[in-house]
Amino acid sequence: MKRWLLFFLMVTLILTGCNMNKEDSKTQPKPDKEVTGTLGEDPDVLVTNLHSPWSIQKDRDIMYVIERAGTIVEWDKGKVTRQKVHLKKTLSAKAEAGLLFC
């Protein structure tokens, strides 16, 4: 009885793994295929000269862009203000770290 249960579990795991690979290959774009036209025609550029933007938050009409190096850019109706965040610990320079500490 235990052998049949173990056999059934192994076959189920193998078939599930095979099925997941087929679905993933259908939904993911091919790397040699270029994606164009996602922004529409003539998109509005609100802020330029950002240095590694990491996150965007909106509070009413004000937008905040957090840059990876530890600065916060505030955009308020065309006026851009950049502020350096003063921290006691050093920020991590690792990939995908954002504002995480070392």
mmCIF file of N, CA, C and O in Angstrom:
data_model
loop_
_atom_site.group_PDB
_atom_site.id
_atom_site.type_symbol
_atom_site.label_atom_id
_atom_site.label_comp_id
_atom_site.label_asym_id
_atom_site.label_seq_id
_atom_site.Cartn_x
_atom_site.Cartn_y
_atom_site.Cartn_z
ATOM 1 N N MET A 1 0.822 -1.187 0.000
ATOM 2 C CA MET A 1 0.000 0.000 0.000
ATOM 3 C C MET A 1 0.875 1.263 0.000
ATOM 4 O O MET A 1 0.596 2.204 -0.712
ATOM 5 N N LYS A 2 1.917 1.242 0.825
ATOM 6 C CA LYS A 2 2.811 2.397 0.890
ATOM 7 C C LYS A 2 3.542 2.594 -0.431
ATOM 8 O O LYS A 2 3.785 3.720 -0.840
ATOM 9 N N ARG A 3 3.884 1.508 -1.088
ATOM 10 C CA ARG A 3 4.581 1.609 -2.378
ATOM 11 C C ARG A 3 3.684 2.273 -3.417
ATOM 12 O O ARG A 3 4.125 3.096 -4.202
ATOM 13 N N TRP A 4 2.415 1.903 -3.431
ATOM 14 C CA TRP A 4 1.487 2.495 -4.409
ATOM 15 C C TRP A 4 1.280 3.983 -4.139
ATOM 16 O O TRP A 4 1.203 4.793 -5.055
ATOM 17 N N LEU A 5 1.198 4.348 -2.880
ATOM 18 C CA LEU A 5 1.043 5.755 -2.525
ATOM 19 C C LEU A 5 2.280 6.554 -2.936
ATOM 20 O O LEU A 5 2.172 7.627 -3.525
ATOM 21 N N LEU A 6 3.443 6.005 -2.665
ATOM 22 C CA LEU A 6 4.686 6.660 -3.056
ATOM 23 C C LEU A 6 4.793 6.765 -4.581
ATOM 24 O O LEU A 6 5.167 7.819 -5.117
ATOM 25 N N PHE A 7 4.435 5.697 -5.275
ATOM 26 C CA PHE A 7 4.451 5.714 -6.738
ATOM 27 C C PHE A 7 3.487 6.769 -7.285
ATOM 28 O O PHE A 7 3.826 7.536 -8.181
ATOM 29 N N PHE A 8 2.296 6.831 -6.731
ATOM 30 C CA PHE A 8 1.300 7.812 -7.168
ATOM 31 C C PHE A 8 1.792 9.241 -6.938
ATOM 32 O O PHE A 8 1.653 10.112 -7.804
ATOM 33 N N LEU A 9 2.399 9.513 -5.797
ATOM 34 C CA LEU A 9 2.925 10.844 -5.498
ATOM 35 C C LEU A 9 4.054 11.233 -6.449
ATOM 36 O O LEU A 9 4.125 12.371 -6.921
ATOM 37 N N MET A 10 4.931 10.285 -6.749
ATOM 38 C CA MET A 10 6.042 10.572 -7.657
ATOM 39 C C MET A 10 5.534 10.882 -9.065
ATOM 40 O O MET A 10 5.986 11.824 -9.708
ATOM 41 N N VAL A 11 4.585 10.090 -9.551
ATOM 42 C CA VAL A 11 4.029 10.323 -10.885
ATOM 43 C C VAL A 11 3.319 11.665 -10.932
ATOM 44 O O VAL A 11 3.455 12.426 -11.891
ATOM 45 N N THR A 12 2.575 12.006 -9.881
ATOM 46 C CA THR A 12 1.880 13.297 -9.823
ATOM 47 C C THR A 12 2.871 14.455 -9.869
ATOM 48 O O THR A 12 2.676 15.434 -10.594
ATOM 49 N N LEU A 13 3.948 14.374 -9.116
ATOM 50 C CA LEU A 13 4.959 15.438 -9.117
ATOM 51 C C LEU A 13 5.622 15.584 -10.484
ATOM 52 O O LEU A 13 5.848 16.688 -10.962
ATOM 53 N N ILE A 14 5.935 14.486 -11.112
ATOM 54 C CA ILE A 14 6.580 14.535 -12.430
ATOM 55 C C ILE A 14 5.655 15.154 -13.460
ATOM 56 O O ILE A 14 6.047 16.029 -14.228
ATOM 57 N N LEU A 15 4.384 14.721 -13.459
ATOM 58 C CA LEU A 15 3.433 15.269 -14.432
ATOM 59 C C LEU A 15 3.138 16.742 -14.174
ATOM 60 O O LEU A 15 2.980 17.527 -15.106
ATOM 61 N N THR A 16 3.087 17.140 -12.922
ATOM 62 C CA THR A 16 2.862 18.541 -12.599
ATOM 63 C C THR A 16 4.027 19.395 -13.088
ATOM 64 O O THR A 16 3.832 20.465 -13.650
ATOM 65 N N GLY A 17 5.247 18.929 -12.890
ATOM 66 C CA GLY A 17 6.422 19.666 -13.358
ATOM 67 C C GLY A 17 6.448 19.797 -14.862
ATOM 68 O O GLY A 17 6.782 20.845 -15.410
ATOM 69 N N CYS A 18 6.072 18.747 -15.574
ATOM 70 C CA CYS A 18 6.046 18.801 -17.038
ATOM 71 C C CYS A 18 4.970 19.765 -17.526
ATOM 72 O O CYS A 18 5.169 20.508 -18.473
ATOM 73 N N ASN A 19 3.851 19.783 -16.874
ATOM 74 C CA ASN A 19 2.752 20.649 -17.269
ATOM 75 C C ASN A 19 3.096 22.122 -17.060
ATOM 76 O O ASN A 19 2.759 22.966 -17.871
ATOM 77 N N MET A 20 3.801 22.457 -15.981
ATOM 78 C CA MET A 20 4.148 23.851 -15.700
ATOM 79 C C MET A 20 5.079 24.404 -16.772
ATOM 80 O O MET A 20 4.962 25.557 -17.162
ATOM 81 N N ASN A 21 6.007 23.636 -17.260
ATOM 82 C CA ASN A 21 6.938 24.112 -18.277
ATOM 83 C C ASN A 21 6.218 24.471 -19.567
ATOM 84 O O ASN A 21 6.553 25.437 -20.223
ATOM 85 N N LYS A 22 5.230 23.704 -19.959
ATOM 86 C CA LYS A 22 4.503 23.980 -21.192
ATOM 87 C C LYS A 22 3.716 25.276 -21.086
ATOM 88 O O LYS A 22 3.681 26.077 -21.995
ATOM 89 N N GLU A 23 3.075 25.526 -19.949
ATOM 90 C CA GLU A 23 2.300 26.755 -19.777
ATOM 91 C C GLU A 23 3.201 27.975 -19.749
ATOM 92 O O GLU A 23 2.878 29.011 -20.299
ATOM 93 N N ASP A 24 4.353 27.892 -19.081
ATOM 94 C CA ASP A 24 5.264 29.017 -18.996
ATOM 95 C C ASP A 24 5.794 29.412 -20.367
ATOM 96 O O ASP A 24 5.962 30.586 -20.659
ATOM 97 N N SER A 25 6.068 28.440 -21.224
ATOM 98 C CA SER A 25 6.626 28.755 -22.534
ATOM 99 C C SER A 25 5.603 29.452 -23.419
ATOM 100 O O SER A 25 5.950 30.205 -24.306
ATOM 101 N N LYS A 26 4.331 29.231 -23.185
ATOM 102 C CA LYS A 26 3.292 29.879 -23.984
ATOM 103 C C LYS A 26 3.072 31.328 -23.569
ATOM 104 O O LYS A 26 2.812 32.180 -24.385
ATOM 105 N N THR A 27 3.176 31.627 -22.270
ATOM 106 C CA THR A 27 2.844 32.956 -21.779
ATOM 107 C C THR A 27 4.009 33.932 -21.838
ATOM 108 O O THR A 27 3.798 35.130 -21.865
ATOM 109 N N GLN A 28 5.233 33.472 -21.822
ATOM 110 C CA GLN A 28 6.379 34.364 -21.824
ATOM 111 C C GLN A 28 6.750 34.751 -23.248
ATOM 112 O O GLN A 28 6.757 33.910 -24.143
ATOM 113 N N PRO A 29 7.064 36.056 -23.484
ATOM 114 C CA PRO A 29 7.465 36.463 -24.824
ATOM 115 C C PRO A 29 8.828 35.890 -25.190
ATOM 116 O O PRO A 29 9.659 35.635 -24.324
ATOM 117 N N LYS A 30 9.039 35.699 -26.459
ATOM 118 C CA LYS A 30 10.322 35.188 -26.931
ATOM 119 C C LYS A 30 11.348 36.312 -26.861
ATOM 120 O O LYS A 30 11.047 37.461 -27.183
ATOM 121 N N PRO A 31 12.583 36.033 -26.456
ATOM 122 C CA PRO A 31 13.577 37.083 -26.296
ATOM 123 C C PRO A 31 13.952 37.791 -27.594
ATOM 124 O O PRO A 31 14.361 38.935 -27.569
ATOM 125 N N ASP A 32 13.784 37.136 -28.741
ATOM 126 C CA ASP A 32 14.157 37.775 -30.002
ATOM 127 C C ASP A 32 13.019 38.631 -30.559
ATOM 128 O O ASP A 32 13.177 39.272 -31.581
ATOM 129 N N LYS A 33 11.900 38.662 -29.875
ATOM 130 C CA LYS A 33 10.761 39.429 -30.348
ATOM 131 C C LYS A 33 10.734 40.788 -29.636
ATOM 132 O O LYS A 33 10.745 40.857 -28.411
ATOM 133 N N GLU A 34 10.697 41.868 -30.387
ATOM 134 C CA GLU A 34 10.718 43.200 -29.816
ATOM 135 C C GLU A 34 9.290 43.660 -29.510
ATOM 136 O O GLU A 34 8.381 43.493 -30.316
ATOM 137 N N VAL A 35 9.104 44.234 -28.324
ATOM 138 C CA VAL A 35 7.809 44.766 -27.928
ATOM 139 C C VAL A 35 7.815 46.259 -28.213
ATOM 140 O O VAL A 35 8.674 46.990 -27.755
ATOM 141 N N THR A 36 6.849 46.722 -29.004
ATOM 142 C CA THR A 36 6.782 48.140 -29.349
ATOM 143 C C THR A 36 5.372 48.661 -29.119
ATOM 144 O O THR A 36 4.414 47.909 -29.043
ATOM 145 N N GLY A 37 5.269 49.958 -29.023
ATOM 146 C CA GLY A 37 3.963 50.603 -28.941
ATOM 147 C C GLY A 37 3.282 50.486 -27.594
ATOM 148 O O GLY A 37 2.088 50.700 -27.504
ATOM 149 N N THR A 38 4.011 50.190 -26.528
ATOM 150 C CA THR A 38 3.367 50.022 -25.236
ATOM 151 C C THR A 38 3.019 51.354 -24.578
ATOM 152 O O THR A 38 2.171 51.400 -23.719
ATOM 153 N N LEU A 39 3.667 52.438 -24.961
ATOM 154 C CA LEU A 39 3.397 53.741 -24.351
ATOM 155 C C LEU A 39 2.371 54.556 -25.130
ATOM 156 O O LEU A 39 1.982 55.619 -24.692
ATOM 157 N N GLY A 40 1.943 54.078 -26.247
ATOM 158 C CA GLY A 40 1.014 54.857 -27.059
ATOM 159 C C GLY A 40 1.773 55.911 -27.845
ATOM 160 O O GLY A 40 2.997 55.983 -27.854
ATOM 161 N N GLU A 41 1.027 56.767 -28.500
ATOM 162 C CA GLU A 41 1.655 57.818 -29.297
ATOM 163 C C GLU A 41 1.932 59.043 -28.438
ATOM 164 O O GLU A 41 1.083 59.487 -27.681
ATOM 165 N N ASP A 42 3.118 59.604 -28.577
ATOM 166 C CA ASP A 42 3.536 60.823 -27.893
ATOM 167 C C ASP A 42 3.221 60.815 -26.397
ATOM 168 O O ASP A 42 2.396 61.588 -25.912
ATOM 169 N N PRO A 43 3.900 59.955 -25.610
ATOM 170 C CA PRO A 43 3.641 59.947 -24.164
ATOM 171 C C PRO A 43 4.158 61.232 -23.525
ATOM 172 O O PRO A 43 5.101 61.858 -24.007
ATOM 173 N N ASP A 44 3.536 61.660 -22.445
ATOM 174 C CA ASP A 44 3.973 62.842 -21.706
ATOM 175 C C ASP A 44 5.131 62.466 -20.790
ATOM 176 O O ASP A 44 5.031 61.535 -19.997
ATOM 177 N N VAL A 45 6.240 63.185 -20.900
ATOM 178 C CA VAL A 45 7.391 62.979 -20.032
ATOM 179 C C VAL A 45 7.281 63.972 -18.888
ATOM 180 O O VAL A 45 7.281 65.184 -19.100
ATOM 181 N N LEU A 46 7.152 63.470 -17.665
ATOM 182 C CA LEU A 46 6.961 64.340 -16.511
ATOM 183 C C LEU A 46 8.270 64.719 -15.845
ATOM 184 O O LEU A 46 8.451 65.854 -15.427
ATOM 185 N N VAL A 47 9.189 63.761 -15.728
ATOM 186 C CA VAL A 47 10.454 64.006 -15.033
ATOM 187 C C VAL A 47 11.582 63.402 -15.862
ATOM 188 O O VAL A 47 11.460 62.300 -16.383
ATOM 189 N N THR A 48 12.679 64.145 -15.988
ATOM 190 C CA THR A 48 13.860 63.643 -16.688
ATOM 191 C C THR A 48 15.051 63.672 -15.734
ATOM 192 O O THR A 48 14.961 64.202 -14.627
ATOM 193 N N ASN A 49 16.168 63.128 -16.175
ATOM 194 C CA ASN A 49 17.422 63.109 -15.413
ATOM 195 C C ASN A 49 17.284 62.397 -14.072
ATOM 196 O O ASN A 49 17.831 62.839 -13.067
ATOM 197 N N LEU A 50 16.562 61.292 -14.057
ATOM 198 C CA LEU A 50 16.487 60.479 -12.850
ATOM 199 C C LEU A 50 17.676 59.531 -12.826
ATOM 200 O O LEU A 50 18.137 59.062 -13.851
ATOM 201 N N HIS A 51 18.190 59.257 -11.629
ATOM 202 C CA HIS A 51 19.344 58.394 -11.459
ATOM 203 C C HIS A 51 18.895 57.091 -10.796
ATOM 204 O O HIS A 51 18.676 57.056 -9.594
ATOM 205 N N SER A 52 18.746 56.048 -11.576
ATOM 206 C CA SER A 52 18.301 54.732 -11.110
ATOM 207 C C SER A 52 17.007 54.831 -10.298
ATOM 208 O O SER A 52 16.976 54.533 -9.110
ATOM 209 N N PRO A 53 15.921 55.250 -10.932
ATOM 210 C CA PRO A 53 14.649 55.324 -10.193
ATOM 211 C C PRO A 53 14.230 53.944 -9.715
ATOM 212 O O PRO A 53 14.370 52.961 -10.436
ATOM 213 N N TRP A 54 13.749 53.874 -8.491
ATOM 214 C CA TRP A 54 13.460 52.596 -7.881
ATOM 215 C C TRP A 54 11.979 52.405 -7.596
ATOM 216 O O TRP A 54 11.426 51.346 -7.779
ATOM 217 N N SER A 55 11.338 53.447 -7.141
ATOM 218 C CA SER A 55 9.941 53.329 -6.755
ATOM 219 C C SER A 55 9.242 54.659 -7.001
ATOM 220 O O SER A 55 9.853 55.716 -6.880
ATOM 221 N N ILE A 56 7.963 54.582 -7.345
ATOM 222 C CA ILE A 56 7.165 55.791 -7.568
ATOM 223 C C ILE A 56 5.941 55.714 -6.671
ATOM 224 O O ILE A 56 5.255 54.696 -6.630
ATOM 225 N N GLN A 57 5.696 56.780 -5.930
ATOM 226 C CA GLN A 57 4.515 56.875 -5.073
ATOM 227 C C GLN A 57 3.794 58.175 -5.390
ATOM 228 O O GLN A 57 4.428 59.171 -5.724
ATOM 229 N N LYS A 58 2.484 58.168 -5.263
ATOM 230 C CA LYS A 58 1.695 59.365 -5.554
ATOM 231 C C LYS A 58 0.877 59.729 -4.331
ATOM 232 O O LYS A 58 0.255 58.874 -3.701
ATOM 233 N N ASP A 59 0.875 61.013 -3.994
ATOM 234 C CA ASP A 59 0.060 61.544 -2.905
ATOM 235 C C ASP A 59 -0.670 62.763 -3.449
ATOM 236 O O ASP A 59 -0.070 63.826 -3.638
ATOM 237 N N ARG A 60 -1.941 62.593 -3.745
ATOM 238 C CA ARG A 60 -2.771 63.604 -4.416
ATOM 239 C C ARG A 60 -2.140 63.958 -5.757
ATOM 240 O O ARG A 60 -2.030 63.102 -6.613
ATOM 241 N N ASP A 61 -1.697 65.204 -5.953
ATOM 242 C CA ASP A 61 -1.087 65.610 -7.219
ATOM 243 C C ASP A 61 0.441 65.563 -7.182
ATOM 244 O O ASP A 61 1.085 65.925 -8.152
ATOM 245 N N ILE A 62 1.015 65.164 -6.070
ATOM 246 C CA ILE A 62 2.473 65.128 -5.920
ATOM 247 C C ILE A 62 2.957 63.691 -6.136
ATOM 248 O O ILE A 62 2.397 62.755 -5.597
ATOM 249 N N MET A 63 4.011 63.560 -6.954
ATOM 250 C CA MET A 63 4.611 62.245 -7.178
ATOM 251 C C MET A 63 6.012 62.225 -6.573
ATOM 252 O O MET A 63 6.761 63.198 -6.696
ATOM 253 N N TYR A 64 6.349 61.110 -5.931
ATOM 254 C CA TYR A 64 7.650 60.923 -5.317
ATOM 255 C C TYR A 64 8.354 59.761 -6.013
ATOM 256 O O TYR A 64 7.787 58.683 -6.139
ATOM 257 N N VAL A 65 9.593 60.001 -6.436
ATOM 258 C CA VAL A 65 10.403 58.963 -7.065
ATOM 259 C C VAL A 65 11.605 58.715 -6.163
ATOM 260 O O VAL A 65 12.372 59.632 -5.868
ATOM 261 N N ILE A 66 11.743 57.481 -5.712
ATOM 262 C CA ILE A 66 12.877 57.119 -4.873
ATOM 263 C C ILE A 66 13.974 56.595 -5.781
ATOM 264 O O ILE A 66 13.749 55.705 -6.593
ATOM 265 N N GLU A 67 15.156 57.187 -5.658
ATOM 266 C CA GLU A 67 16.302 56.752 -6.450
ATOM 267 C C GLU A 67 17.150 55.795 -5.623
ATOM 268 O O GLU A 67 17.213 55.902 -4.397
ATOM 269 N N ARG A 68 17.779 54.887 -6.310
ATOM 270 C CA ARG A 68 18.529 53.820 -5.649
ATOM 271 C C ARG A 68 19.651 54.339 -4.752
ATOM 272 O O ARG A 68 19.958 53.758 -3.725
ATOM 273 N N ALA A 69 20.276 55.428 -5.121
ATOM 274 C CA ALA A 69 21.419 55.946 -4.360
ATOM 275 C C ALA A 69 21.011 56.616 -3.048
ATOM 276 O O ALA A 69 21.861 57.019 -2.265
ATOM 277 N N GLY A 70 19.711 56.750 -2.782
ATOM 278 C CA GLY A 70 19.274 57.322 -1.520
ATOM 279 C C GLY A 70 18.771 58.745 -1.635
ATOM 280 O O GLY A 70 18.935 59.527 -0.711
ATOM 281 N N THR A 71 18.190 59.105 -2.742
ATOM 282 C CA THR A 71 17.580 60.421 -2.903
ATOM 283 C C THR A 71 16.103 60.250 -3.217
ATOM 284 O O THR A 71 15.673 59.241 -3.763
ATOM 285 N N ILE A 72 15.331 61.264 -2.861
ATOM 286 C CA ILE A 72 13.907 61.280 -3.157
ATOM 287 C C ILE A 72 13.631 62.490 -4.025
ATOM 288 O O ILE A 72 13.983 63.620 -3.675
ATOM 289 N N VAL A 73 13.026 62.249 -5.178
ATOM 290 C CA VAL A 73 12.683 63.319 -6.107
ATOM 291 C C VAL A 73 11.194 63.580 -5.963
ATOM 292 O O VAL A 73 10.376 62.678 -6.065
ATOM 293 N N GLU A 74 10.857 64.850 -5.703
ATOM 294 C CA GLU A 74 9.461 65.249 -5.567
ATOM 295 C C GLU A 74 9.048 66.017 -6.814
ATOM 296 O O GLU A 74 9.713 66.968 -7.211
ATOM 297 N N TRP A 75 7.967 65.588 -7.447
ATOM 298 C CA TRP A 75 7.447 66.261 -8.636
ATOM 299 C C TRP A 75 6.080 66.812 -8.289
ATOM 300 O O TRP A 75 5.149 66.076 -7.985
ATOM 301 N N ASP A 76 5.961 68.151 -8.331
ATOM 302 C CA ASP A 76 4.703 68.807 -7.994
ATOM 303 C C ASP A 76 4.376 69.831 -9.070
ATOM 304 O O ASP A 76 4.946 70.920 -9.090
ATOM 305 N N LYS A 77 3.511 69.453 -9.995
ATOM 306 C CA LYS A 77 3.035 70.333 -11.069
ATOM 307 C C LYS A 77 4.188 70.969 -11.851
ATOM 308 O O LYS A 77 4.233 72.165 -12.069
ATOM 309 N N GLY A 78 5.147 70.159 -12.241
ATOM 310 C CA GLY A 78 6.250 70.644 -13.063
ATOM 311 C C GLY A 78 7.472 71.063 -12.278
ATOM 312 O O GLY A 78 8.551 71.210 -12.834
ATOM 313 N N LYS A 79 7.353 71.262 -10.987
ATOM 314 C CA LYS A 79 8.493 71.650 -10.154
ATOM 315 C C LYS A 79 9.132 70.377 -9.586
ATOM 316 O O LYS A 79 8.466 69.557 -8.959
ATOM 317 N N VAL A 80 10.443 70.231 -9.810
ATOM 318 C CA VAL A 80 11.166 69.041 -9.360
ATOM 319 C C VAL A 80 12.127 69.425 -8.245
ATOM 320 O O VAL A 80 12.932 70.352 -8.395
ATOM 321 N N THR A 81 12.035 68.712 -7.123
ATOM 322 C CA THR A 81 12.922 68.929 -5.985
ATOM 323 C C THR A 81 13.577 67.604 -5.631
ATOM 324 O O THR A 81 12.903 66.600 -5.496
ATOM 325 N N ARG A 82 14.904 67.612 -5.495
ATOM 326 C CA ARG A 82 15.648 66.392 -5.154
ATOM 327 C C ARG A 82 16.242 66.575 -3.756
ATOM 328 O O ARG A 82 16.895 67.571 -3.473
ATOM 329 N N GLN A 83 15.979 65.581 -2.882
ATOM 330 C CA GLN A 83 16.492 65.630 -1.515
ATOM 331 C C GLN A 83 17.291 64.374 -1.221
ATOM 332 O O GLN A 83 16.860 63.266 -1.542
ATOM 333 N N LYS A 84 18.436 64.545 -0.609
ATOM 334 C CA LYS A 84 19.282 63.420 -0.200
ATOM 335 C C LYS A 84 18.792 62.919 1.153
ATOM 336 O O LYS A 84 18.516 63.697 2.057
ATOM 337 N N VAL A 85 18.657 61.616 1.268
ATOM 338 C CA VAL A 85 18.262 61.003 2.530
ATOM 339 C C VAL A 85 19.526 60.725 3.329
ATOM 340 O O VAL A 85 20.435 60.049 2.846
ATOM 341 N N HIS A 86 19.600 61.272 4.537
ATOM 342 C CA HIS A 86 20.771 61.071 5.392
ATOM 343 C C HIS A 86 20.508 59.874 6.303
ATOM 344 O O HIS A 86 19.565 59.883 7.101
ATOM 345 N N LEU A 87 21.344 58.860 6.169
ATOM 346 C CA LEU A 87 21.161 57.617 6.902
ATOM 347 C C LEU A 87 22.368 57.320 7.775
ATOM 348 O O LEU A 87 23.487 57.725 7.455
ATOM 349 N N LYS A 88 22.147 56.592 8.856
ATOM 350 C CA LYS A 88 23.247 56.209 9.739
ATOM 351 C C LYS A 88 24.027 55.027 9.188
ATOM 352 O O LYS A 88 25.207 54.901 9.411
ATOM 353 N N LYS A 89 23.339 54.144 8.430
ATOM 354 C CA LYS A 89 23.988 52.968 7.853
ATOM 355 C C LYS A 89 24.207 53.183 6.361
ATOM 356 O O LYS A 89 23.525 53.971 5.729
ATOM 357 N N THR A 90 25.169 52.441 5.810
ATOM 358 C CA THR A 90 25.475 52.513 4.385
ATOM 359 C C THR A 90 24.447 51.723 3.593
ATOM 360 O O THR A 90 24.055 50.621 3.989
ATOM 361 N N LEU A 91 24.019 52.279 2.464
ATOM 362 C CA LEU A 91 23.077 51.574 1.609
ATOM 363 C C LEU A 91 23.778 50.437 0.882
ATOM 364 O O LEU A 91 24.948 50.517 0.551
ATOM 365 N N SER A 92 23.038 49.397 0.602
ATOM 366 C CA SER A 92 23.582 48.250 -0.129
ATOM 367 C C SER A 92 23.702 48.589 -1.609
ATOM 368 O O SER A 92 22.825 49.208 -2.186
ATOM 369 N N ALA A 93 24.798 48.173 -2.232
ATOM 370 C CA ALA A 93 25.014 48.395 -3.651
ATOM 371 C C ALA A 93 24.716 47.137 -4.462
ATOM 372 O O ALA A 93 24.965 47.093 -5.653
ATOM 373 N N LYS A 94 24.178 46.108 -3.812
ATOM 374 C CA LYS A 94 23.876 44.851 -4.493
ATOM 375 C C LYS A 94 22.699 45.031 -5.442
ATOM 376 O O LYS A 94 21.871 45.918 -5.250
ATOM 377 N N ALA A 95 22.625 44.159 -6.415
ATOM 378 C CA ALA A 95 21.530 44.199 -7.374
ATOM 379 C C ALA A 95 20.194 43.999 -6.661
ATOM 380 O O ALA A 95 20.091 43.202 -5.736
ATOM 381 N N GLU A 96 19.181 44.723 -7.098
ATOM 382 C CA GLU A 96 17.815 44.636 -6.567
ATOM 383 C C GLU A 96 17.712 45.028 -5.097
ATOM 384 O O GLU A 96 16.753 44.669 -4.430
ATOM 385 N N ALA A 97 18.674 45.779 -4.559
ATOM 386 C CA ALA A 97 18.651 46.129 -3.147
ATOM 387 C C ALA A 97 17.814 47.375 -2.879
ATOM 388 O O ALA A 97 17.213 47.503 -1.826
ATOM 389 N N GLY A 98 17.772 48.316 -3.803
ATOM 390 C CA GLY A 98 17.007 49.539 -3.575
ATOM 391 C C GLY A 98 17.587 50.310 -2.411
ATOM 392 O O GLY A 98 18.785 50.554 -2.337
ATOM 393 N N LEU A 99 16.751 50.673 -1.461
ATOM 394 C CA LEU A 99 17.209 51.407 -0.279
ATOM 395 C C LEU A 99 17.457 50.486 0.910
ATOM 396 O O LEU A 99 17.330 50.895 2.055
ATOM 397 N N LEU A 100 17.839 49.260 0.654
ATOM 398 C CA LEU A 100 18.159 48.343 1.731
ATOM 399 C C LEU A 100 19.553 48.624 2.268
ATOM 400 O O LEU A 100 20.425 49.073 1.562
ATOM 401 N N PHE A 101 19.748 48.334 3.543
ATOM 402 C CA PHE A 101 21.041 48.563 4.176
ATOM 403 C C PHE A 101 21.951 47.365 4.022
ATOM 404 O O PHE A 101 21.502 46.245 3.818
ATOM 405 N N CYS A 102 23.270 47.616 4.165
ATOM 406 C CA CYS A 102 24.251 46.520 4.118
ATOM 407 C C CYS A 102 24.130 45.678 5.362
ATOM 408 O O CYS A 102 23.749 46.077 6.368
#
